Amino acid sequence: MHRRALLAGLAAAPLARPALAQGAGAAFPDRPLTMVLAFPAGGGTDAAARPLAKIMEKYLGQPIAVVNRPGASGEIGFSELARARPDGYTIGFLNTPTIVTIPIERPQARFRLDDFAPVLNIVDDPGAIWVLPDSPIRSVADLVAEAKRRPGQISYGTSGIGSDDHLAVLALERVTGTKFLHIPFAGGAPVRTATLSKQIELAVTNMGEAIGDYRQGLFRPIGQMGTARWPVMPDVPTFREQGFDVVEGSMRGLAAPAGLPKPVLERIAEAARKAVADPEWQAVATQLALPLRLLGPDEYRAELVAMKAHYEKLWAAHPWRD
């Protein structure tokens, strides 16, 4: 009996290995993970993702190496995540709208929305336009008047063509009949540097990305692009309140390559939810003033699919090329 049981066990072993190799079952994770960020160190995504990864390690029992793969408005990093093996050991952040706009504007892009398994959306950050404290521009109306006086000369920095920052200014151009000078960068951090050094006149970044500079007196917002005022900065009016129908922002959430086994997806989502609820990360979120909006895998995917349809329609009417 002992010999038969041993042989049965050996026969069954090969059947178990593929599942474990794919990360399925209780063994996941049994080695370190990698988190891919499609934007540079020092930007809003990086500032939130690095502490989140550190806290997720506590709930996964494995280290998570965070790697920045910036370039091409996020296409380099998103493509790396999309092409990774769907075993749970490579995860990353998706940024809207670029995760849906890049394949729309570049049919040759190396990823599609269907290449990802959404895990947990974390941040929904309204857009904003920022100026230096000594700028005479104090409102959206001031900016529009100056743009009409100097058509095509007012420079603004964004995190790339097709980013929420870029699309926001294009929307402002459409509703006001103005024209600005677009200077795309690889992410929010270089936009900040260029604005502070006066290489460009306007920084178009999310509220959460620039609030630290605002608190230090380095930047001043002329308006934010949410549907309502952000409670953290209730004194900053929306564009709509100022008479300009422009609503834009960026969601940032965790995802993995498509094809991830469901038990692994659920394991990562559980660790991410616990990390977000952890007092240590809540303190980080408070310090960074992150606009949180938690969406589970199904809700997150539905939001992304709806966003894709919206921007496909916008592209057909108003292609966002410089």
GROMACS .gro file of N, CA, C and O in nm, residues 173-269:
model
  388
  173GLU      N    1  -0.935   7.486  -2.620
  173GLU     CA    2  -0.920   7.553  -2.751
  173GLU      C    3  -1.050   7.546  -2.831
  173GLU      O    4  -1.091   7.646  -2.892
  174ARG      N    5  -1.115   7.432  -2.828
  174ARG     CA    6  -1.239   7.417  -2.907
  174ARG      C    7  -1.349   7.508  -2.855
  174ARG      O    8  -1.423   7.569  -2.933
  175VAL      N    9  -1.364   7.517  -2.723
  175VAL     CA   10  -1.477   7.594  -2.669
  175VAL      C   11  -1.450   7.743  -2.667
  175VAL      O   12  -1.543   7.822  -2.648
  176THR      N   13  -1.324   7.784  -2.689
  176THR     CA   14  -1.291   7.927  -2.683
  176THR      C   15  -1.237   7.983  -2.815
  176THR      O   16  -1.221   8.105  -2.827
  177GLY      N   17  -1.207   7.896  -2.911
  177GLY     CA   18  -1.151   7.944  -3.037
  177GLY      C   19  -1.009   7.994  -3.023
  177GLY      O   20  -0.965   8.079  -3.102
  178THR      N   21  -0.934   7.941  -2.926
  178THR     CA   22  -0.797   7.984  -2.903
  178THR      C   23  -0.699   7.878  -2.952
  178THR      O   24  -0.738   7.767  -2.989
  179LYS      N   25  -0.570   7.914  -2.950
  179LYS     CA   26  -0.466   7.819  -2.987
  179LYS      C   27  -0.347   7.840  -2.894
  179LYS      O   28  -0.299   7.952  -2.876
  180PHE      N   29  -0.297   7.728  -2.835
  180PHE     CA   30  -0.182   7.731  -2.746
  180PHE      C   31  -0.066   7.654  -2.810
  180PHE      O   32  -0.084   7.585  -2.911
  181LEU      N   33   0.051   7.662  -2.750
  181LEU     CA   34   0.170   7.593  -2.800
  181LEU      C   35   0.198   7.474  -2.709
  181LEU      O   36   0.238   7.491  -2.594
  182HIS      N   37   0.181   7.354  -2.763
  182HIS     CA   38   0.196   7.231  -2.684
  182HIS      C   39   0.341   7.185  -2.680
  182HIS      O   40   0.406   7.169  -2.784
  183ILE      N   41   0.391   7.160  -2.558
  183ILE     CA   42   0.524   7.103  -2.537
  183ILE      C   43   0.507   6.973  -2.459
  183ILE      O   44   0.489   6.975  -2.337
  184PRO      N   45   0.509   6.858  -2.527
  184PRO     CA   46   0.490   6.731  -2.455
  184PRO      C   47   0.618   6.685  -2.386
  184PRO      O   48   0.728   6.703  -2.437
  185PHE      N   49   0.602   6.625  -2.268
  185PHE     CA   50   0.712   6.569  -2.191
  185PHE      C   51   0.681   6.423  -2.161
  185PHE      O   52   0.574   6.372  -2.195
  186ALA      N   53   0.776   6.355  -2.094
  186ALA     CA   54   0.759   6.213  -2.063
  186ALA      C   55   0.675   6.190  -1.939
  186ALA      O   56   0.640   6.077  -1.908
  187GLY      N   57   0.642   6.294  -1.864
  187GLY     CA   58   0.562   6.278  -1.743
  187GLY      C   59   0.549   6.410  -1.669
  187GLY      O   60   0.598   6.515  -1.714
  188GLY      N   61   0.484   6.405  -1.552
  188GLY     CA   62   0.457   6.526  -1.476
  188GLY      C   63   0.582   6.589  -1.416
  188GLY      O   64   0.590   6.712  -1.405
  189ALA      N   65   0.681   6.508  -1.378
  189ALA     CA   66   0.801   6.563  -1.315
  189ALA      C   67   0.877   6.658  -1.407
  189ALA      O   68   0.913   6.770  -1.366
  190PRO      N   69   0.903   6.622  -1.534
  190PRO     CA   70   0.971   6.717  -1.623
  190PRO      C   71   0.886   6.840  -1.657
  190PRO      O   72   0.940   6.948  -1.683
  191VAL      N   73   0.753   6.825  -1.657
  191VAL     CA   74   0.666   6.942  -1.676
  191VAL      C   75   0.689   7.040  -1.561
  191VAL      O   76   0.700   7.163  -1.582
  192ARG      N   77   0.695   6.990  -1.441
  192ARG     CA   78   0.719   7.073  -1.324
  192ARG      C   79   0.850   7.149  -1.337
  192ARG      O   80   0.857   7.271  -1.316
  193THR      N   81   0.956   7.076  -1.373
  193THR     CA   82   1.088   7.137  -1.384
  193THR      C   83   1.089   7.247  -1.490
  193THR      O   84   1.144   7.356  -1.468
  194ALA      N   85   1.028   7.220  -1.605
  194ALA     CA   86   1.027   7.317  -1.714
  194ALA      C   87   0.947   7.442  -1.677
  194ALA      O   88   0.982   7.554  -1.717
  195THR      N   89   0.841   7.425  -1.600
  195THR     CA   90   0.760   7.539  -1.558
  195THR      C   91   0.835   7.624  -1.456
  195THR      O   92   0.841   7.747  -1.466
  196LEU      N   93   0.894   7.559  -1.358
  196LEU     CA   94   0.967   7.632  -1.254
  196LEU      C   95   1.086   7.707  -1.311
  196LEU      O   96   1.123   7.814  -1.261
  197SER      N   97   1.148   7.652  -1.417
  197SER     CA   98   1.262   7.719  -1.480
  197SER      C   99   1.219   7.818  -1.588
  197SER      O  100   1.304   7.874  -1.658
  198LYS      N  101   1.086   7.834  -1.604
  198LYS     CA  102   1.028   7.930  -1.698
  198LYS      C  103   1.060   7.897  -1.845
  198LYS      O  104   1.059   7.985  -1.930
  199GLN      N  105   1.080   7.769  -1.873
  199GLN     CA  106   1.093   7.726  -2.013
  199GLN      C  107   0.956   7.723  -2.080
  199GLN      O  108   0.945   7.736  -2.201
  200ILE      N  109   0.852   7.699  -1.999
  200ILE     CA  110   0.714   7.702  -2.048
  200ILE      C  111   0.631   7.788  -1.953
  200ILE      O  112   0.671   7.812  -1.838
  201GLU      N  113   0.516   7.833  -2.000
  201GLU     CA  114   0.434   7.925  -1.919
  201GLU      C  115   0.331   7.856  -1.832
  201GLU      O  116   0.297   7.906  -1.725
  202LEU      N  117   0.281   7.741  -1.878
  202LEU     CA  118   0.174   7.673  -1.807
  202LEU      C  119   0.212   7.528  -1.780
  202LEU      O  120   0.267   7.461  -1.867
  203ALA      N  121   0.181   7.481  -1.660
  203ALA     CA  122   0.190   7.338  -1.629
  203ALA      C  123   0.049   7.283  -1.627
  203ALA      O  124  -0.037   7.331  -1.553
  204VAL      N  125   0.024   7.184  -1.712
  204VAL     CA  126  -0.107   7.120  -1.714
  204VAL      C  127  -0.088   6.981  -1.654
  204VAL      O  128  -0.039   6.890  -1.719
  205THR      N  129  -0.121   6.970  -1.526
  205THR     CA  130  -0.106   6.844  -1.454
  205THR      C  131  -0.227   6.825  -1.363
  205THR      O  132  -0.309   6.916  -1.348
  206ASN      N  133  -0.235   6.710  -1.303
  206ASN     CA  134  -0.348   6.682  -1.214
  206ASN      C  135  -0.333   6.755  -1.081
  206ASN      O  136  -0.224   6.792  -1.039
  207MET      N  137  -0.446   6.773  -1.014
  207MET     CA  138  -0.447   6.844  -0.887
  207MET      C  139  -0.356   6.775  -0.785
  207MET      O  140  -0.276   6.840  -0.717
  208GLY      N  141  -0.368   6.644  -0.774
  208GLY     CA  142  -0.289   6.572  -0.676
  208GLY      C  143  -0.140   6.577  -0.704
  208GLY      O  144  -0.058   6.568  -0.613
  209GLU      N  145  -0.103   6.591  -0.832
  209GLU     CA  146   0.038   6.595  -0.869
  209GLU      C  147   0.107   6.724  -0.825
  209GLU      O  148   0.226   6.724  -0.795
  210ALA      N  149   0.035   6.834  -0.825
  210ALA     CA  150   0.098   6.965  -0.801
  210ALA      C  151   0.061   7.028  -0.667
  210ALA      O  152   0.107   7.138  -0.638
  211ILE      N  153  -0.018   6.959  -0.586
  211ILE     CA  154  -0.061   7.022  -0.461
  211ILE      C  155   0.057   7.050  -0.368
  211ILE      O  156   0.057   7.150  -0.295
  212GLY      N  157   0.160   6.966  -0.373
  212GLY     CA  158   0.277   6.991  -0.290
  212GLY      C  159   0.345   7.122  -0.328
  212GLY      O  160   0.384   7.201  -0.240
  213ASP      N  161   0.358   7.147  -0.457
  213ASP     CA  162   0.417   7.273  -0.503
  213ASP      C  163   0.327   7.391  -0.469
  213ASP      O  164   0.375   7.500  -0.437
  214TYR      N  165   0.197   7.370  -0.474
  214TYR     CA  166   0.103   7.475  -0.436
  214TYR      C  167   0.119   7.510  -0.289
  214TYR      O  168   0.125   7.629  -0.252
  215ARG      N  169   0.132   7.410  -0.204
  215ARG     CA  170   0.146   7.434  -0.061
  215ARG      C  171   0.278   7.504  -0.027
  215ARG      O  172   0.287   7.574   0.074
  216GLN      N  173   0.377   7.485  -0.113
  216GLN     CA  174   0.505   7.552  -0.092
  216GLN      C  175   0.511   7.690  -0.159
  216GLN      O  176   0.614   7.757  -0.153
  217GLY      N  177   0.402   7.729  -0.224
  217GLY     CA  178   0.399   7.858  -0.289
  217GLY      C  179   0.470   7.863  -0.423
  217GLY      O  180   0.502   7.972  -0.474
  218LEU      N  181   0.494   7.747  -0.484
  218LEU     CA  182   0.565   7.742  -0.612
  218LEU      C  183   0.472   7.752  -0.732
  218LEU      O  184   0.510   7.804  -0.837
  219PHE      N  185   0.351   7.696  -0.719
  219PHE     CA  186   0.252   7.697  -0.826
  219PHE      C  187   0.122   7.758  -0.775
  219PHE      O  188   0.092   7.753  -0.655
  220ARG      N  189   0.044   7.810  -0.870
  220ARG     CA  190  -0.090   7.860  -0.837
  220ARG      C  191  -0.188   7.810  -0.943
  220ARG      O  192  -0.164   7.828  -1.062
  221PRO      N  193  -0.297   7.744  -0.903
  221PRO     CA  194  -0.394   7.694  -1.002
  221PRO      C  195  -0.490   7.804  -1.046
  221PRO      O  196  -0.532   7.887  -0.965
  222ILE      N  197  -0.524   7.804  -1.174
  222ILE     CA  198  -0.626   7.899  -1.221
  222ILE      C  199  -0.763   7.832  -1.230
  222ILE      O  200  -0.864   7.899  -1.253
  223GLY      N  201  -0.768   7.702  -1.211
  223GLY     CA  202  -0.894   7.630  -1.214
  223GLY      C  203  -0.868   7.481  -1.223
  223GLY      O  204  -0.759   7.438  -1.264
  224GLN      N  205  -0.965   7.402  -1.178
  224GLN     CA  206  -0.952   7.257  -1.187
  224GLN      C  207  -1.068   7.201  -1.267
  224GLN      O  208  -1.172   7.264  -1.281
  225MET      N  209  -1.047   7.082  -1.323
  225MET     CA  210  -1.134   7.030  -1.428
  225MET      C  211  -1.227   6.918  -1.384
  225MET      O  212  -1.277   6.842  -1.467
  226GLY      N  213  -1.253   6.905  -1.255
  226GLY     CA  214  -1.350   6.808  -1.209
  226GLY      C  215  -1.491   6.856  -1.233
  226GLY      O  216  -1.515   6.972  -1.270
  227THR      N  217  -1.587   6.768  -1.211
  227THR     CA  218  -1.727   6.809  -1.224
  227THR      C  219  -1.771   6.890  -1.103
  227THR      O  220  -1.871   6.962  -1.108
  228ALA      N  221  -1.696   6.879  -0.993
  228ALA     CA  222  -1.722   6.957  -0.872
  228ALA      C  223  -1.588   6.993  -0.810
  228ALA      O  224  -1.485   6.935  -0.844
  229ARG      N  225  -1.590   7.088  -0.718
  229ARG     CA  226  -1.465   7.129  -0.653
  229ARG      C  227  -1.407   7.014  -0.572
  229ARG      O  228  -1.479   6.937  -0.510
  230TRP      N  229  -1.275   7.006  -0.573
  230TRP     CA  230  -1.205   6.903  -0.497
  230TRP      C  231  -1.204   6.945  -0.351
  230TRP      O  232  -1.158   7.054  -0.317
  231PRO      N  233  -1.256   6.861  -0.261
  231PRO     CA  234  -1.266   6.899  -0.119
  231PRO      C  235  -1.133   6.939  -0.056
  231PRO      O  236  -1.131   7.019   0.037
  232VAL      N  237  -1.022   6.885  -0.106
  232VAL     CA  238  -0.892   6.920  -0.049
  232VAL      C  239  -0.854   7.065  -0.080
  232VAL      O  240  -0.784   7.130  -0.002
  233MET      N  241  -0.902   7.116  -0.195
  233MET     CA  242  -0.876   7.255  -0.233
  233MET      C  243  -1.008   7.322  -0.273
  233MET      O  244  -1.030   7.354  -0.390
  234PRO      N  245  -1.096   7.342  -0.178
  234PRO     CA  246  -1.230   7.391  -0.209
  234PRO      C  247  -1.234   7.535  -0.260
  234PRO      O  248  -1.336   7.579  -0.314
  235ASP      N  249  -1.122   7.608  -0.245
  235ASP     CA  250  -1.119   7.746  -0.292
  235ASP      C  251  -1.087   7.757  -0.441
  235ASP      O  252  -1.092   7.867  -0.497
  236VAL      N  253  -1.053   7.645  -0.506
  236VAL     CA  254  -1.020   7.648  -0.648
  236VAL      C  255  -1.144   7.612  -0.729
  236VAL      O  256  -1.192   7.499  -0.725
  237PRO      N  257  -1.199   7.707  -0.806
  237PRO     CA  258  -1.321   7.680  -0.882
  237PRO      C  259  -1.295   7.589  -1.001
  237PRO      O  260  -1.183   7.582  -1.053
  238THR      N  261  -1.399   7.519  -1.043
  238THR     CA  262  -1.388   7.436  -1.163
  238THR      C  263  -1.391   7.524  -1.287
  238THR      O  264  -1.430   7.642  -1.282
  239PHE      N  265  -1.351   7.465  -1.399
  239PHE     CA  266  -1.361   7.537  -1.526
  239PHE      C  267  -1.507   7.567  -1.557
  239PHE      O  268  -1.540   7.675  -1.608
  240ARG      N  269  -1.594   7.470  -1.528
  240ARG     CA  270  -1.737   7.492  -1.556
  240ARG      C  271  -1.793   7.609  -1.477
  240ARG      O  272  -1.871   7.688  -1.529
  241GLU      N  273  -1.752   7.621  -1.351
  241GLU     CA  274  -1.796   7.735  -1.271
  241GLU      C  275  -1.751   7.867  -1.331
  241GLU      O  276  -1.819   7.969  -1.315
  242GLN      N  277  -1.640   7.864  -1.400
  242GLN     CA  278  -1.585   7.986  -1.461
  242GLN      C  279  -1.638   8.009  -1.602
  242GLN      O  280  -1.596   8.102  -1.671
  243GLY      N  281  -1.731   7.922  -1.645
  243GLY     CA  282  -1.797   7.943  -1.773
  243GLY      C  283  -1.737   7.868  -1.890
  243GLY      O  284  -1.770   7.896  -2.005
  244PHE      N  285  -1.651   7.768  -1.862
  244PHE     CA  286  -1.584   7.693  -1.969
  244PHE      C  287  -1.607   7.544  -1.946
  244PHE      O  288  -1.563   7.488  -1.845
  245ASP      N  289  -1.678   7.480  -2.039
  245ASP     CA  290  -1.720   7.341  -2.021
  245ASP      C  291  -1.606   7.246  -2.056
  245ASP      O  292  -1.603   7.184  -2.163
  246VAL      N  293  -1.513   7.233  -1.964
  246VAL     CA  294  -1.399   7.143  -1.980
  246VAL      C  295  -1.391   7.055  -1.855
  246VAL      O  296  -1.375   7.106  -1.743
  247VAL      N  297  -1.405   6.924  -1.873
  247VAL     CA  298  -1.394   6.826  -1.765
  247VAL      C  299  -1.293   6.721  -1.808
  247VAL      O  300  -1.310   6.657  -1.912
  248GLU      N  301  -1.188   6.703  -1.728
  248GLU     CA  302  -1.085   6.605  -1.764
  248GLU      C  303  -1.010   6.565  -1.638
  248GLU      O  304  -1.009   6.637  -1.538
  249GLY      N  305  -0.949   6.448  -1.643
  249GLY     CA  306  -0.872   6.398  -1.529
  249GLY      C  307  -0.805   6.267  -1.564
  249GLY      O  308  -0.811   6.221  -1.678
  250SER      N  309  -0.741   6.207  -1.463
  250SER     CA  310  -0.667   6.084  -1.487
  250SER      C  311  -0.692   5.983  -1.376
  250SER      O  312  -0.674   6.015  -1.258
  251MET      N  313  -0.735   5.863  -1.416
  251MET     CA  314  -0.745   5.752  -1.322
  251MET      C  315  -0.613   5.677  -1.322
  251MET      O  316  -0.547   5.667  -1.426
  252ARG      N  317  -0.575   5.626  -1.206
  252ARG     CA  318  -0.453   5.547  -1.194
  252ARG      C  319  -0.484   5.423  -1.111
  252ARG      O  320  -0.532   5.435  -0.998
  253GLY      N  321  -0.460   5.309  -1.172
  253GLY     CA  322  -0.494   5.186  -1.101
  253GLY      C  323  -0.402   5.071  -1.136
  253GLY      O  324  -0.323   5.077  -1.231
  254LEU      N  325  -0.416   4.966  -1.060
  254LEU     CA  326  -0.330   4.849  -1.071
  254LEU      C  327  -0.389   4.751  -1.172
  254LEU      O  328  -0.510   4.730  -1.177
  255ALA      N  329  -0.300   4.690  -1.251
  255ALA     CA  330  -0.344   4.591  -1.351
  255ALA      C  331  -0.234   4.489  -1.371
  255ALA      O  332  -0.122   4.503  -1.322
  256ALA      N  333  -0.268   4.384  -1.446
  256ALA     CA  334  -0.175   4.278  -1.481
  256ALA      C  335  -0.198   4.242  -1.627
  256ALA      O  336  -0.295   4.289  -1.689
  257PRO      N  337  -0.112   4.162  -1.688
  257PRO     CA  338  -0.138   4.117  -1.824
  257PRO      C  339  -0.266   4.035  -1.833
  257PRO      O  340  -0.302   3.963  -1.738
  258ALA      N  341  -0.336   4.044  -1.942
  258ALA     CA  342  -0.458   3.964  -1.963
  258ALA      C  343  -0.423   3.815  -1.960
  258ALA      O  344  -0.312   3.775  -1.993
  259GLY      N  345  -0.521   3.736  -1.921
  259GLY     CA  346  -0.501   3.593  -1.913
  259GLY      C  347  -0.457   3.544  -1.777
  259GLY      O  348  -0.427   3.426  -1.758
  260LEU      N  349  -0.453   3.634  -1.680
  260LEU     CA  350  -0.413   3.599  -1.544
  260LEU      C  351  -0.515   3.501  -1.485
  260LEU      O  352  -0.636   3.524  -1.492
  261PRO      N  353  -0.471   3.390  -1.426
  261PRO     CA  354  -0.566   3.298  -1.361
  261PRO      C  355  -0.647   3.371  -1.255
  261PRO      O  356  -0.593   3.454  -1.181
  262LYS      N  357  -0.774   3.339  -1.246
  262LYS     CA  358  -0.862   3.412  -1.154
  262LYS      C  359  -0.815   3.407  -1.009
  262LYS      O  360  -0.820   3.509  -0.938
  263PRO      N  361  -0.769   3.292  -0.958
  263PRO     CA  362  -0.722   3.291  -0.818
  263PRO      C  363  -0.606   3.387  -0.794
  263PRO      O  364  -0.595   3.446  -0.688
  264VAL      N  365  -0.519   3.403  -0.894
  264VAL     CA  366  -0.406   3.494  -0.881
  264VAL      C  367  -0.454   3.638  -0.884
  264VAL      O  368  -0.409   3.723  -0.806
  265LEU      N  369  -0.546   3.668  -0.977
  265LEU     CA  370  -0.604   3.802  -0.983
  265LEU      C  371  -0.668   3.839  -0.849
  265LEU      O  372  -0.647   3.950  -0.797
  266GLU      N  373  -0.744   3.746  -0.793
  266GLU     CA  374  -0.811   3.773  -0.666
  266GLU      C  375  -0.710   3.791  -0.553
  266GLU      O  376  -0.730   3.874  -0.464
  267ARG      N  377  -0.601   3.717  -0.558
  267ARG     CA  378  -0.497   3.728  -0.455
  267ARG      C  379  -0.431   3.866  -0.461
  267ARG      O  380  -0.409   3.930  -0.358
  268ILE      N  381  -0.400   3.912  -0.581
  268ILE     CA  382  -0.337   4.044  -0.597
  268ILE      C  383  -0.435   4.154  -0.559
  268ILE      O  384  -0.399   4.251  -0.490
  269ALA      N  385  -0.561   4.140  -0.602
  269ALA     CA  386  -0.662   4.241  -0.569
  269ALA      C  387  -0.683   4.250  -0.419
  269ALA      O  388  -0.696   4.360  -0.362
   0.00000   0.00000   0.00000
